[in-house]
mmCIF file of C-alpha atoms in Angstrom:
data_model
loop_
_atom_site.group_PDB
_atom_site.id
_atom_site.type_symbol
_atom_site.label_atom_id
_atom_site.label_comp_id
_atom_site.label_asym_id
_atom_site.label_seq_id
_atom_site.Cartn_x
_atom_site.Cartn_y
_atom_site.Cartn_z
ATOM 1 C CA MET A 1 1.849 26.896 12.456
ATOM 2 C CA TYR A 2 -0.567 27.052 9.551
ATOM 3 C CA THR A 3 -0.687 30.719 8.763
ATOM 4 C CA GLN A 4 -1.346 30.213 5.077
ATOM 5 C CA PRO A 5 -4.810 31.006 3.767
ATOM 6 C CA GLY A 6 -7.079 28.364 5.160
ATOM 7 C CA TYR A 7 -7.973 26.239 2.203
ATOM 8 C CA TYR A 8 -9.338 23.578 4.495
ATOM 9 C CA ASN A 9 -12.039 26.042 5.357
ATOM 10 C CA GLN A 10 -13.412 25.780 1.863
ATOM 11 C CA PRO A 11 -14.441 22.791 -0.168
ATOM 12 C CA GLY A 12 -12.409 24.151 -3.057
ATOM 13 C CA TYR A 13 -9.823 26.855 -2.970
ATOM 14 C CA GLY A 14 -9.487 30.100 -1.053
ATOM 15 C CA GLY A 15 -11.240 30.815 2.186
ATOM 16 C CA GLN A 16 -10.464 32.819 5.260
ATOM 17 C CA ALA A 17 -7.116 32.879 6.915
ATOM 18 C CA GLY A 18 -6.316 31.818 10.380
ATOM 19 C CA GLN A 19 -8.941 29.190 11.046
ATOM 20 C CA LEU A 20 -6.701 26.244 10.557
ATOM 21 C CA GLU A 21 -5.248 25.580 13.927
ATOM 22 C CA MET A 22 -6.914 23.095 16.176
ATOM 23 C CA GLY A 23 -8.370 24.569 19.287
ATOM 24 C CA HIS A 24 -10.498 27.287 17.760
ATOM 25 C CA GLY A 25 -13.461 25.212 18.652
ATOM 26 C CA PRO A 26 -13.464 22.759 21.509
ATOM 27 C CA TYR A 27 -11.391 19.735 20.655
ATOM 28 C CA PRO A 28 -9.847 17.510 23.280
ATOM 29 C CA SER A 29 -6.146 16.988 23.512
ATOM 30 C CA ILE A 30 -4.053 14.525 25.402
ATOM 31 C CA GLY A 31 -2.924 16.293 28.545
ATOM 32 C CA ALA A 32 -0.050 15.697 30.894
ATOM 33 C CA GLY A 33 -0.583 13.261 33.709
ATOM 34 C CA GLY A 34 -0.530 14.016 37.408
ATOM 35 C CA THR A 35 -1.406 12.131 40.543
ATOM 36 C CA VAL A 36 -4.320 9.790 40.158
ATOM 37 C CA SER A 37 -7.432 10.836 42.075
ATOM 38 C CA PRO A 38 -9.340 8.327 44.223
ATOM 39 C CA GLN A 39 -12.309 8.703 41.864
ATOM 40 C CA VAL A 40 -10.227 7.602 38.886
ATOM 41 C CA GLN A 41 -8.797 4.743 40.931
ATOM 42 C CA GLN A 42 -12.350 3.640 41.725
ATOM 43 C CA TRP A 43 -13.309 3.786 38.072
ATOM 44 C CA PHE A 44 -10.241 1.830 37.121
ATOM 45 C CA ASN A 45 -11.097 -0.936 39.569
ATOM 46 C CA ALA A 46 -14.677 -1.070 38.314
ATOM 47 C CA VAL A 47 -13.623 -1.316 34.666
ATOM 48 C CA ASP A 48 -10.823 -3.792 35.276
ATOM 49 C CA LYS A 49 -13.202 -6.728 35.628
ATOM 50 C CA ASP A 50 -10.596 -9.471 35.722
ATOM 51 C CA ARG A 51 -8.432 -7.571 38.230
ATOM 52 C CA SER A 52 -5.409 -7.888 35.997
ATOM 53 C CA GLY A 53 -4.231 -4.386 36.781
ATOM 54 C CA PHE A 54 -4.779 -3.475 33.148
ATOM 55 C CA ILE A 55 -7.737 -2.398 31.065
ATOM 56 C CA THR A 56 -8.354 -3.844 27.625
ATOM 57 C CA ALA A 57 -10.531 -2.460 24.836
ATOM 58 C CA ILE A 58 -13.147 -5.091 25.662
ATOM 59 C CA GLU A 59 -13.280 -4.072 29.329
ATOM 60 C CA LEU A 60 -13.503 -0.444 28.311
ATOM 61 C CA LYS A 61 -16.311 -1.235 25.893
ATOM 62 C CA SER A 62 -18.428 -2.899 28.538
ATOM 63 C CA ALA A 63 -17.952 0.099 30.829
ATOM 64 C CA LEU A 64 -18.896 2.861 28.414
ATOM 65 C CA VAL A 65 -22.432 3.569 27.249
ATOM 66 C CA ASN A 66 -23.431 6.191 24.688
ATOM 67 C CA GLY A 67 -26.533 8.407 24.611
ATOM 68 C CA GLN A 68 -28.444 5.687 22.771
ATOM 69 C CA GLY A 69 -27.999 3.277 25.654
ATOM 70 C CA GLN A 70 -25.567 1.128 23.653
ATOM 71 C CA ASN A 71 -22.059 0.211 24.602
ATOM 72 C CA PHE A 72 -19.301 2.123 22.872
ATOM 73 C CA SER A 73 -18.202 0.563 19.596
ATOM 74 C CA GLU A 74 -15.203 -1.718 19.499
ATOM 75 C CA THR A 75 -13.566 0.646 17.038
ATOM 76 C CA ALA A 76 -13.880 3.581 19.434
ATOM 77 C CA CYS A 77 -12.454 1.568 22.320
ATOM 78 C CA ASN A 78 -9.582 0.223 20.236
ATOM 79 C CA LEU A 79 -8.836 3.747 19.105
ATOM 80 C CA MET A 80 -8.781 5.154 22.620
ATOM 81 C CA ILE A 81 -6.799 2.306 24.150
ATOM 82 C CA GLY A 82 -4.357 2.598 21.246
ATOM 83 C CA MET A 83 -3.850 6.284 21.932
ATOM 84 C CA PHE A 84 -2.754 5.771 25.501
ATOM 85 C CA ASP A 85 -1.178 2.340 25.255
ATOM 86 C CA LYS A 86 2.329 3.575 24.633
ATOM 87 C CA ASP A 87 4.070 0.200 24.703
ATOM 88 C CA ARG A 88 1.522 -1.358 22.278
ATOM 89 C CA SER A 89 0.677 -4.066 24.766
ATOM 90 C CA GLY A 90 -3.030 -3.915 23.950
ATOM 91 C CA HIS A 91 -3.974 -2.727 27.419
ATOM 92 C CA ILE A 92 -3.440 0.308 29.630
ATOM 93 C CA ASN A 93 -2.347 0.704 33.221
ATOM 94 C CA LEU A 94 -3.691 3.059 35.908
ATOM 95 C CA GLU A 95 -1.576 6.049 34.900
ATOM 96 C CA GLU A 96 -2.567 5.662 31.263
ATOM 97 C CA PHE A 97 -6.183 5.200 32.287
ATOM 98 C CA ASP A 98 -6.027 8.453 34.218
ATOM 99 C CA LYS A 99 -5.207 10.299 31.011
ATOM 100 C CA LEU A 100 -7.799 8.355 29.070
ATOM 101 C CA TYR A 101 -10.418 9.218 31.707
ATOM 102 C CA THR A 102 -9.710 12.922 31.269
ATOM 103 C CA TYR A 103 -9.731 12.537 27.510
ATOM 104 C CA ILE A 104 -13.100 10.794 27.428
ATOM 105 C CA ASN A 105 -14.625 13.364 29.763
ATOM 106 C CA GLN A 106 -13.392 16.137 27.512
ATOM 107 C CA TRP A 107 -15.044 14.445 24.571
ATOM 108 C CA LEU A 108 -18.291 14.005 26.455
ATOM 109 C CA ALA A 109 -18.285 17.714 27.279
ATOM 110 C CA VAL A 110 -17.487 18.638 23.674
ATOM 111 C CA PHE A 111 -20.215 16.357 22.429
ATOM 112 C CA LYS A 112 -22.745 18.035 24.717
ATOM 113 C CA THR A 113 -21.944 21.474 23.395
ATOM 114 C CA TYR A 114 -22.515 20.306 19.836
ATOM 115 C CA ASP A 115 -25.614 18.295 20.636
ATOM 116 C CA LYS A 116 -27.697 21.477 20.620
ATOM 117 C CA ASP A 117 -31.073 19.812 21.069
ATOM 118 C CA GLN A 118 -29.732 17.519 23.817
ATOM 119 C CA SER A 119 -30.964 14.470 21.943
ATOM 120 C CA GLY A 120 -27.974 12.350 22.965
ATOM 121 C CA HIS A 121 -26.826 12.175 19.365
ATOM 122 C CA ILE A 122 -25.541 14.549 16.735
ATOM 123 C CA ASP A 123 -27.324 14.941 13.431
ATOM 124 C CA GLU A 124 -26.001 16.118 10.093
ATOM 125 C CA GLN A 125 -26.623 19.796 10.824
ATOM 126 C CA GLU A 126 -24.965 19.600 14.233
ATOM 127 C CA LEU A 127 -21.998 17.731 12.754
ATOM 128 C CA SER A 128 -21.544 20.440 10.177
ATOM 129 C CA GLN A 129 -21.424 23.045 12.968
ATOM 130 C CA ALA A 130 -19.106 20.925 15.104
ATOM 131 C CA LEU A 131 -16.546 20.388 12.349
ATOM 132 C CA LEU A 132 -16.738 24.036 11.374
ATOM 133 C CA GLN A 133 -15.933 25.109 14.911
ATOM 134 C CA MET A 134 -13.020 22.675 14.948
ATOM 135 C CA GLY A 135 -11.704 24.426 11.866
ATOM 136 C CA PHE A 136 -12.892 22.123 9.100
ATOM 137 C CA ARG A 137 -15.153 23.544 6.450
ATOM 138 C CA PHE A 138 -16.567 20.749 4.339
ATOM 139 C CA SER A 139 -19.122 20.705 1.571
ATOM 140 C CA GLN A 140 -22.621 19.669 2.564
ATOM 141 C CA GLU A 141 -22.169 16.598 0.406
ATOM 142 C CA PHE A 142 -19.132 15.476 2.385
ATOM 143 C CA ILE A 143 -20.879 16.074 5.719
ATOM 144 C CA SER A 144 -23.693 13.932 4.425
ATOM 145 C CA PHE A 145 -21.201 11.233 3.432
ATOM 146 C CA LEU A 146 -19.694 11.245 6.923
ATOM 147 C CA THR A 147 -23.099 11.074 8.580
ATOM 148 C CA LYS A 148 -24.126 8.117 6.443
ATOM 149 C CA ARG A 149 -20.850 6.386 7.314
ATOM 150 C CA CYS A 150 -21.849 6.515 10.967
ATOM 151 C CA ASP A 151 -25.510 5.688 10.616
ATOM 152 C CA PRO A 152 -26.698 4.791 7.110
ATOM 153 C CA LYS A 153 -30.382 4.801 8.026
ATOM 154 C CA GLY A 154 -31.039 7.262 10.825
ATOM 155 C CA GLY A 155 -28.267 9.813 10.308
ATOM 156 C CA LYS A 156 -27.687 9.908 14.054
ATOM 157 C CA ILE A 157 -24.128 10.081 15.337
ATOM 158 C CA SER A 158 -23.548 8.743 18.821
ATOM 159 C CA VAL A 159 -20.741 10.049 20.990
ATOM 160 C CA ASP A 160 -18.460 7.061 20.350
ATOM 161 C CA ASN A 161 -18.877 7.365 16.599
ATOM 162 C CA PHE A 162 -18.357 11.103 16.898
ATOM 163 C CA ILE A 163 -15.014 10.593 18.633
ATOM 164 C CA VAL A 164 -13.852 8.150 15.956
ATOM 165 C CA LEU A 165 -15.015 10.443 13.187
ATOM 166 C CA CYS A 166 -13.255 13.534 14.570
ATOM 167 C CA VAL A 167 -10.004 11.707 15.289
ATOM 168 C CA GLN A 168 -10.015 10.230 11.780
ATOM 169 C CA VAL A 169 -10.712 13.579 10.132
ATOM 170 C CA GLN A 170 -7.898 15.111 12.136
ATOM 171 C CA ARG A 171 -5.368 12.374 11.349
ATOM 172 C CA PHE A 172 -6.124 12.240 7.649
ATOM 173 C CA THR A 173 -6.107 16.019 7.385
ATOM 174 C CA GLU A 174 -2.717 16.110 9.038
ATOM 175 C CA ALA A 175 -1.379 13.548 6.571
ATOM 176 C CA PHE A 176 -2.887 15.515 3.711
ATOM 177 C CA ARG A 177 -1.389 18.842 4.850
ATOM 178 C CA VAL A 178 2.094 17.401 4.953
ATOM 179 C CA ARG A 179 1.764 16.339 1.325
ATOM 180 C CA ASP A 180 -0.036 19.448 0.124
ATOM 181 C CA THR A 181 3.196 21.328 -0.525
ATOM 182 C CA GLN A 182 1.562 24.004 -2.684
ATOM 183 C CA GLN A 183 -1.049 24.547 0.019
ATOM 184 C CA ASN A 184 -3.810 24.693 -2.525
ATOM 185 C CA GLY A 185 -5.939 21.846 -1.251
ATOM 186 C CA THR A 186 -4.570 19.284 -3.693
ATOM 187 C CA VAL A 187 -2.021 16.530 -3.371
ATOM 188 C CA THR A 188 -0.141 14.524 -5.940
ATOM 189 C CA ILE A 189 0.419 11.157 -4.378
ATOM 190 C CA GLY A 190 1.888 7.831 -5.490
ATOM 191 C CA PHE A 191 0.226 4.473 -4.887
ATOM 192 C CA GLU A 192 2.554 3.306 -2.118
ATOM 193 C CA ASP A 193 2.403 6.545 -0.211
ATOM 194 C CA PHE A 194 -1.370 6.549 -0.541
ATOM 195 C CA LEU A 195 -1.558 3.043 0.921
ATOM 196 C CA LYS A 196 0.784 4.050 3.684
ATOM 197 C CA VAL A 197 -1.381 7.001 4.721
ATOM 198 C CA ALA A 198 -4.609 5.043 4.439
ATOM 199 C CA LEU A 199 -3.299 2.140 6.496
ATOM 200 C CA SER A 200 -1.307 3.927 9.140
ATOM 201 C CA CYS A 201 -3.825 6.704 9.856
ATOM 202 C CA SER A 202 -6.953 4.559 9.891
ATOM 203 C CA ILE A 203 -8.047 2.751 12.994
ATOM 204 C CA MET B 1 -3.676 -17.921 -10.055
ATOM 205 C CA THR B 2 -6.957 -19.278 -8.813
ATOM 206 C CA PHE B 3 -8.258 -20.700 -5.568
ATOM 207 C CA GLN B 4 -11.691 -21.680 -6.819
ATOM 208 C CA SER B 5 -13.472 -24.436 -5.021
ATOM 209 C CA PRO B 6 -16.581 -26.143 -6.425
ATOM 210 C CA MET B 7 -20.001 -25.046 -5.175
ATOM 211 C CA PRO B 8 -21.297 -27.719 -2.771
ATOM 212 C CA SER B 9 -24.754 -29.250 -3.101
ATOM 213 C CA ARG B 10 -27.862 -27.517 -1.783
ATOM 214 C CA GLU B 11 -28.358 -30.264 0.806
ATOM 215 C CA PHE B 12 -24.845 -29.818 2.109
ATOM 216 C CA LEU B 13 -25.286 -26.040 2.326
ATOM 217 C CA TRP B 14 -28.683 -26.352 4.024
ATOM 218 C CA ASP B 15 -27.196 -28.625 6.642
ATOM 219 C CA ILE B 16 -24.455 -26.110 7.425
ATOM 220 C CA PHE B 17 -26.835 -23.160 7.264
ATOM 221 C CA ARG B 18 -29.146 -24.703 9.858
ATOM 222 C CA ARG B 19 -26.283 -25.371 12.215
ATOM 223 C CA VAL B 20 -24.938 -21.843 11.903
ATOM 224 C CA ASP B 21 -28.396 -20.273 12.293
ATOM 225 C CA LYS B 22 -28.484 -21.011 16.036
ATOM 226 C CA ASP B 23 -31.643 -19.055 16.838
ATOM 227 C CA ARG B 24 -33.525 -20.594 13.861
ATOM 228 C CA SER B 25 -34.476 -17.188 12.544
ATOM 229 C CA GLY B 26 -33.916 -18.253 8.953
ATOM 230 C CA TYR B 27 -31.065 -15.782 8.708
ATOM 231 C CA ILE B 28 -27.451 -15.799 9.765
ATOM 232 C CA SER B 29 -26.489 -12.782 11.836
ATOM 233 C CA ALA B 30 -23.004 -11.346 12.234
ATOM 234 C CA ASP B 31 -22.734 -12.954 15.690
ATOM 235 C CA GLU B 32 -23.795 -16.358 14.376
ATOM 236 C CA LEU B 33 -21.350 -16.162 11.501
ATOM 237 C CA GLN B 34 -18.561 -15.080 13.822
ATOM 238 C CA GLN B 35 -19.186 -18.063 16.084
ATOM 239 C CA ALA B 36 -19.229 -20.455 13.138
ATOM 240 C CA LEU B 37 -15.933 -19.324 11.673
ATOM 241 C CA SER B 38 -12.530 -20.216 13.028
ATOM 242 C CA ASN B 39 -9.159 -18.589 12.528
ATOM 243 C CA GLY B 40 -7.291 -21.597 13.833
ATOM 244 C CA THR B 41 -6.914 -20.262 17.379
ATOM 245 C CA TRP B 42 -9.222 -19.981 20.385
ATOM 246 C CA ASN B 43 -9.671 -16.294 19.709
ATOM 247 C CA PRO B 44 -12.950 -15.160 18.148
ATOM 248 C CA PHE B 45 -13.021 -14.577 14.411
ATOM 249 C CA ASN B 46 -12.169 -11.014 13.425
ATOM 250 C CA PRO B 47 -15.489 -9.112 13.718
ATOM 251 C CA GLU B 48 -14.427 -6.659 11.050
ATOM 252 C CA THR B 49 -13.917 -9.481 8.553
ATOM 253 C CA VAL B 50 -17.357 -10.828 9.455
ATOM 254 C CA ARG B 51 -18.890 -7.404 8.808
ATOM 255 C CA LEU B 52 -17.059 -7.066 5.519
ATOM 256 C CA MET B 53 -18.285 -10.454 4.376
ATOM 257 C CA ILE B 54 -21.877 -9.892 5.416
ATOM 258 C CA GLY B 55 -21.775 -6.557 3.635
ATOM 259 C CA MET B 56 -20.666 -8.291 0.452
ATOM 260 C CA PHE B 57 -23.253 -11.048 0.346
ATOM 261 C CA ASP B 58 -26.240 -9.527 2.082
ATOM 262 C CA LYS B 59 -28.215 -8.709 -1.054
ATOM 263 C CA GLN B 60 -31.190 -7.258 0.794
ATOM 264 C CA ASN B 61 -29.026 -4.949 2.880
ATOM 265 C CA ARG B 62 -30.422 -6.097 6.203
ATOM 266 C CA GLY B 63 -27.174 -7.028 7.861
ATOM 267 C CA VAL B 64 -27.976 -10.753 7.796
ATOM 268 C CA ILE B 65 -27.430 -13.624 5.364
ATOM 269 C CA SER B 66 -30.378 -15.557 3.935
ATOM 270 C CA PHE B 67 -30.028 -19.115 2.663
ATOM 271 C CA GLU B 68 -30.053 -17.770 -0.924
ATOM 272 C CA ASP B 69 -26.963 -15.669 -0.155
ATOM 273 C CA PHE B 70 -25.299 -18.394 1.856
ATOM 274 C CA GLY B 71 -23.923 -20.496 -1.024
ATOM 275 C CA ALA B 72 -21.932 -17.595 -2.400
ATOM 276 C CA LEU B 73 -20.624 -16.743 1.067
ATOM 277 C CA TRP B 74 -19.629 -20.349 1.734
ATOM 278 C CA LYS B 75 -17.733 -20.512 -1.528
ATOM 279 C CA TYR B 76 -16.070 -17.196 -0.814
ATOM 280 C CA VAL B 77 -14.783 -18.402 2.551
ATOM 281 C CA SER B 78 -13.586 -21.693 1.019
ATOM 282 C CA ASP B 79 -11.724 -19.884 -1.738
ATOM 283 C CA TRP B 80 -10.012 -17.686 0.838
ATOM 284 C CA GLN B 81 -9.136 -20.762 2.843
ATOM 285 C CA ASN B 82 -7.457 -22.341 -0.184
ATOM 286 C CA CYS B 83 -5.648 -19.128 -0.881
ATOM 287 C CA PHE B 84 -4.468 -18.790 2.716
ATOM 288 C CA ARG B 85 -3.250 -22.388 2.893
ATOM 289 C CA SER B 86 -1.334 -22.096 -0.343
ATOM 290 C CA PHE B 87 0.635 -19.141 0.997
ATOM 291 C CA ASP B 88 1.094 -20.555 4.462
ATOM 292 C CA ARG B 89 4.072 -22.552 3.189
ATOM 293 C CA ASP B 90 5.190 -23.824 6.567
ATOM 294 C CA ASN B 91 1.628 -24.854 7.545
ATOM 295 C CA SER B 92 1.893 -22.815 10.716
ATOM 296 C CA GLY B 93 -1.707 -21.621 10.518
ATOM 297 C CA ASN B 94 -0.555 -18.069 10.108
ATOM 298 C CA ILE B 95 1.159 -15.969 7.508
ATOM 299 C CA ASP B 96 4.399 -14.233 8.277
ATOM 300 C CA ARG B 97 5.963 -11.202 6.647
ATOM 301 C CA GLN B 98 7.602 -13.137 3.819
ATOM 302 C CA GLU B 99 4.522 -15.246 3.142
ATOM 303 C CA LEU B 100 2.386 -12.112 2.974
ATOM 304 C CA LYS B 101 4.829 -10.577 0.556
ATOM 305 C CA ASN B 102 4.701 -13.688 -1.628
ATOM 306 C CA ALA B 103 0.905 -13.664 -1.556
ATOM 307 C CA LEU B 104 0.612 -10.003 -2.509
ATOM 308 C CA THR B 105 3.230 -10.418 -5.230
ATOM 309 C CA ALA B 106 1.202 -13.316 -6.623
ATOM 310 C CA PHE B 107 -1.860 -11.030 -6.608
ATOM 311 C CA GLY B 108 0.092 -8.611 -8.784
ATOM 312 C CA TYR B 109 1.224 -6.071 -6.179
ATOM 313 C CA ARG B 110 4.736 -4.767 -5.972
ATOM 314 C CA LEU B 111 5.060 -3.277 -2.535
ATOM 315 C CA SER B 112 8.108 -2.197 -0.545
ATOM 316 C CA ASP B 113 9.198 -4.044 2.585
ATOM 317 C CA ASP B 114 8.336 -0.921 4.509
ATOM 318 C CA LEU B 115 4.712 -1.169 3.429
ATOM 319 C CA ILE B 116 4.565 -4.911 4.057
ATOM 320 C CA ASN B 117 5.734 -4.154 7.592
ATOM 321 C CA ILE B 118 2.974 -1.579 8.014
ATOM 322 C CA MET B 119 0.442 -4.135 6.826
ATOM 323 C CA VAL B 120 1.634 -6.835 9.184
ATOM 324 C CA GLN B 121 1.571 -4.369 12.055
ATOM 325 C CA LYS B 122 -1.904 -3.183 11.102
ATOM 326 C CA PHE B 123 -3.608 -6.535 10.600
ATOM 327 C CA ASP B 124 -1.794 -8.574 13.200
ATOM 328 C CA ARG B 125 -4.399 -8.402 15.952
ATOM 329 C CA PHE B 126 -2.388 -10.214 18.582
ATOM 330 C CA GLY B 127 0.996 -8.583 18.250
ATOM 331 C CA ARG B 128 2.783 -11.756 17.173
ATOM 332 C CA GLY B 129 4.192 -10.447 13.926
ATOM 333 C CA THR B 130 2.041 -12.854 11.933
ATOM 334 C CA ILE B 131 -1.386 -12.745 10.320
ATOM 335 C CA LEU B 132 -4.162 -15.242 10.933
ATOM 336 C CA PHE B 133 -6.718 -16.436 8.386
ATOM 337 C CA ASP B 134 -9.404 -13.885 9.319
ATOM 338 C CA ASP B 135 -6.946 -11.007 9.443
ATOM 339 C CA PHE B 136 -5.531 -12.071 6.092
ATOM 340 C CA ILE B 137 -8.988 -11.727 4.520
ATOM 341 C CA GLN B 138 -9.419 -8.283 6.056
ATOM 342 C CA CYS B 139 -5.979 -7.293 4.845
ATOM 343 C CA CYS B 140 -6.650 -8.403 1.266
ATOM 344 C CA ILE B 141 -10.112 -6.845 1.071
ATOM 345 C CA THR B 142 -8.766 -3.572 2.457
ATOM 346 C CA LEU B 143 -5.906 -3.541 -0.013
ATOM 347 C CA TYR B 144 -8.294 -4.320 -2.843
ATOM 348 C CA THR B 145 -10.675 -1.511 -1.812
ATOM 349 C CA LEU B 146 -7.849 1.017 -1.617
ATOM 350 C CA THR B 147 -6.393 -0.094 -4.937
ATOM 351 C CA SER B 148 -9.765 0.242 -6.663
ATOM 352 C CA ALA B 149 -10.222 3.730 -5.211
ATOM 353 C CA PHE B 150 -6.751 4.711 -6.392
ATOM 354 C CA ARG B 151 -7.202 3.265 -9.871
ATOM 355 C CA HIS B 152 -10.412 5.203 -10.262
ATOM 356 C CA TYR B 153 -8.375 8.427 -10.256
ATOM 357 C CA ASP B 154 -5.262 7.052 -11.925
ATOM 358 C CA THR B 155 -6.658 7.353 -15.436
ATOM 359 C CA ASP B 156 -3.259 7.420 -17.141
ATOM 360 C CA GLN B 157 -2.138 4.446 -15.028
ATOM 361 C CA ASP B 158 1.208 5.888 -14.011
ATOM 362 C CA GLY B 159 0.760 5.103 -10.321
ATOM 363 C CA VAL B 160 0.444 8.743 -9.317
ATOM 364 C CA ILE B 161 -2.768 10.697 -8.779
ATOM 365 C CA THR B 162 -3.647 14.303 -8.054
ATOM 366 C CA ILE B 163 -6.675 14.717 -5.847
ATOM 367 C CA HIS B 164 -8.518 17.308 -3.774
ATOM 368 C CA TYR B 165 -8.829 17.261 -0.005
ATOM 369 C CA GLU B 166 -12.369 15.888 0.135
ATOM 370 C CA GLN B 167 -11.678 13.320 -2.581
ATOM 371 C CA PHE B 168 -8.707 12.148 -0.555
ATOM 372 C CA LEU B 169 -10.744 11.906 2.615
ATOM 373 C CA LYS B 170 -13.487 9.927 0.901
ATOM 374 C CA MET B 171 -10.961 7.429 -0.422
ATOM 375 C CA VAL B 172 -9.381 6.764 2.943
ATOM 376 C CA PHE B 173 -12.611 7.006 4.909
ATOM 377 C CA GLY B 174 -14.345 4.227 3.053
ATOM 378 C CA LEU B 175 -12.280 1.622 4.830
ATOM 379 C CA LYS B 176 -13.972 0.436 7.937
ATOM 380 C CA CYS B 177 -17.340 0.486 9.560
ATOM 381 C CA TRP B 178 -17.359 2.099 12.962
ATOM 382 C CA PRO B 179 -20.474 0.980 14.769
#
């Protein structure tokens, strides 16, 4: 798809070709559904505290714990529910949960490969490597900005924040690419369109 | 257009502060503030709005509000309340599409119906097609933040900017706290 020289691989212009497509490094994607395994069914029942037959972001949040021993952030849970909640009802059913379950497990596996020192979190250096392997080459300054966004004091990125960060980078990059008609890493954008991108791609 | 309310007395503020500061720590935490604020429904106050407000008035950057910061915060909430009520023409306790459009027009924005729809969809937390008080604050602060970021680059003020990839990302990334 993106066979042009990979300007996203460089902070400025130029760069190597062919590193643009997603999937060069591990990056989860939403797969097709199949039959739901008993294990997933069990998980679903455990998470669905009020036995409504649906899982909300709040139920998901109380079921997921990151490497720091904290529950997943509300933002991360809203994001993930939103991805699989096709009818925008604010909750997901068993079939949708099945896909979400796979998705989260993929992320956990990805996170582990990037968490080189097995600390349970990703630091600035590890984030830089992770994004690079996903096909994004950012300046050190921008990596630092992203890290501080997640954890202003410690610079530690937990798995839930990591998911949110990667999904946001991907969505905004996609929106940018569409508008970067010259493919030179610059866009000329009007106020309304800018607002539209910012609002509809953010979580 | 102004929605200024007078600053209440220190005694009045102290009384409120003590009631909000449930654990008597001398500071108001995000949870305490969230419990104290109402959006006119039984649903909890938008946590993102709470975070935004604490971030604005927490001078010492500790994630809590001291009594010194509290007066300014109280006034801020009151001003927003006046603003919200003045645009909630039908006194329904929420702002619909048209009321939001009127409000943003009064603030000096000229936005298409398409964008107003995106905003309602984005900030309407309960899928009712309307915006509650807390969501209205979040909506306005977000719009303000984005506008400021845009203006920063729009030096010739023609409503169009040319920016690099990382500049773009920084502008749109500044929006929301994740943790």
